[in-house]
Amino acid sequence: PDGWVMVPKRLTAENGAKGALSGEFSETTFISCLECFGDDDCDTCDGSGRIEIKVPVTWSTIKSIWDKGIEYFAAKPSQEVK
């Protein structure tokens, strides 16, 4: 139907998914500033004591999310109505 597409059940390097999706997703997190640990005069963190970094989402996590989506949207056998 309109708005739907066919996709592979599993993500693999062989079907091109690993190359297409690796490095596409990240999460933002904060770490302690390694220069000052909160010094007001720090040029690296502007005195906040924290630095924002982007952490890539792992390939294993991407596959797990995909698997959950496939599980949710998989066609269910139709129920017999009596």
Short mmCIF file of C-alpha atoms in Angstrom, two decimals:
data_model
loop_
_atom_site.label_atom_id
_atom_site.label_comp_id
_atom_site.label_asym_id
_atom_site.label_seq_id
_atom_site.Cartn_x
_atom_site.Cartn_y
_atom_site.Cartn_z
CA PRO A 1 0.00 0.00 0.00
CA ASP A 2 0.91 3.66 -0.34
CA GLY A 3 3.35 4.77 2.36
CA TRP A 4 4.90 1.31 2.75
CA VAL A 5 8.10 -0.20 1.35
CA MET A 6 9.63 -3.65 1.27
CA VAL A 7 12.82 -3.92 3.32
CA PRO A 8 15.17 -6.74 4.26
CA LYS A 9 14.32 -8.66 7.40
CA ARG A 10 17.92 -8.46 8.65
CA LEU A 11 20.62 -5.83 8.22
CA THR A 12 23.90 -7.24 6.91
CA ALA A 13 27.06 -6.14 5.15
CA GLU A 14 26.05 -8.38 2.25
CA ASN A 15 22.78 -6.53 1.56
CA GLY A 16 24.54 -3.15 1.82
CA ALA A 17 22.92 -2.06 5.06
CA LYS A 18 26.12 -1.92 7.10
CA GLY A 19 27.77 0.42 4.62
CA ALA A 20 24.66 2.56 4.31
CA LEU A 21 23.86 2.90 8.02
CA SER A 22 27.19 2.71 9.87
CA GLY A 23 28.19 6.17 11.04
CA GLU A 24 24.80 7.72 10.24
CA PHE A 25 23.55 7.86 13.82
CA SER A 26 25.03 9.34 16.98
CA GLU A 27 24.03 10.42 20.45
CA THR A 28 25.17 13.58 22.21
CA THR A 29 26.60 13.22 25.70
CA PHE A 30 28.78 15.23 28.03
CA ILE A 31 32.12 14.39 29.64
CA SER A 32 34.21 16.25 32.21
CA CYS A 33 36.59 18.76 30.69
CA LEU A 34 40.02 17.15 30.60
CA GLU A 35 41.73 20.56 30.58
CA CYS A 36 40.34 22.15 33.73
CA PHE A 37 37.62 20.12 35.46
CA GLY A 38 35.53 23.30 35.89
CA ASP A 39 38.01 26.20 36.03
CA ASP A 40 36.19 29.44 35.14
CA ASP A 41 38.96 30.55 32.76
CA CYS A 42 39.02 27.43 30.56
CA ASP A 43 38.90 28.09 26.80
CA THR A 44 37.94 24.48 26.07
CA CYS A 45 34.69 24.35 28.07
CA ASP A 46 34.09 28.06 28.84
CA GLY A 47 34.30 27.22 32.53
CA SER A 48 31.37 24.79 32.58
CA GLY A 49 33.57 21.79 33.34
CA ARG A 50 31.79 19.79 30.64
CA ILE A 51 32.44 19.09 26.98
CA GLU A 52 29.73 17.95 24.58
CA ILE A 53 30.72 14.96 22.45
CA LYS A 54 28.95 12.86 19.83
CA VAL A 55 29.13 9.10 20.31
CA PRO A 56 28.34 6.93 17.28
CA VAL A 57 25.56 4.38 17.67
CA THR A 58 27.11 0.92 17.37
CA TRP A 59 26.29 -1.43 14.51
CA SER A 60 24.93 -3.94 17.04
CA THR A 61 22.53 -1.32 18.42
CA ILE A 62 21.38 -0.30 14.93
CA LYS A 63 20.62 -3.96 14.13
CA SER A 64 18.74 -4.40 17.42
CA ILE A 65 16.56 -1.37 16.71
CA TRP A 66 15.91 -2.65 13.17
CA ASP A 67 14.98 -6.10 14.48
CA LYS A 68 12.44 -4.56 16.90
CA GLY A 69 10.92 -2.51 14.07
CA ILE A 70 10.64 -5.55 11.82
CA GLU A 71 9.09 -7.54 14.68
CA TYR A 72 6.54 -4.78 15.28
CA PHE A 73 5.55 -4.28 11.63
CA ALA A 74 5.76 -7.91 10.46
CA ALA A 75 2.56 -9.16 8.89
CA LYS A 76 0.59 -11.20 11.36
CA PRO A 77 -1.40 -14.24 10.22
CA SER A 78 -5.03 -13.29 9.76
CA GLN A 79 -7.42 -14.48 12.46
CA GLU A 80 -10.24 -16.78 11.44
CA VAL A 81 -13.64 -15.30 12.13
CA LYS A 82 -16.31 -17.81 13.08
#
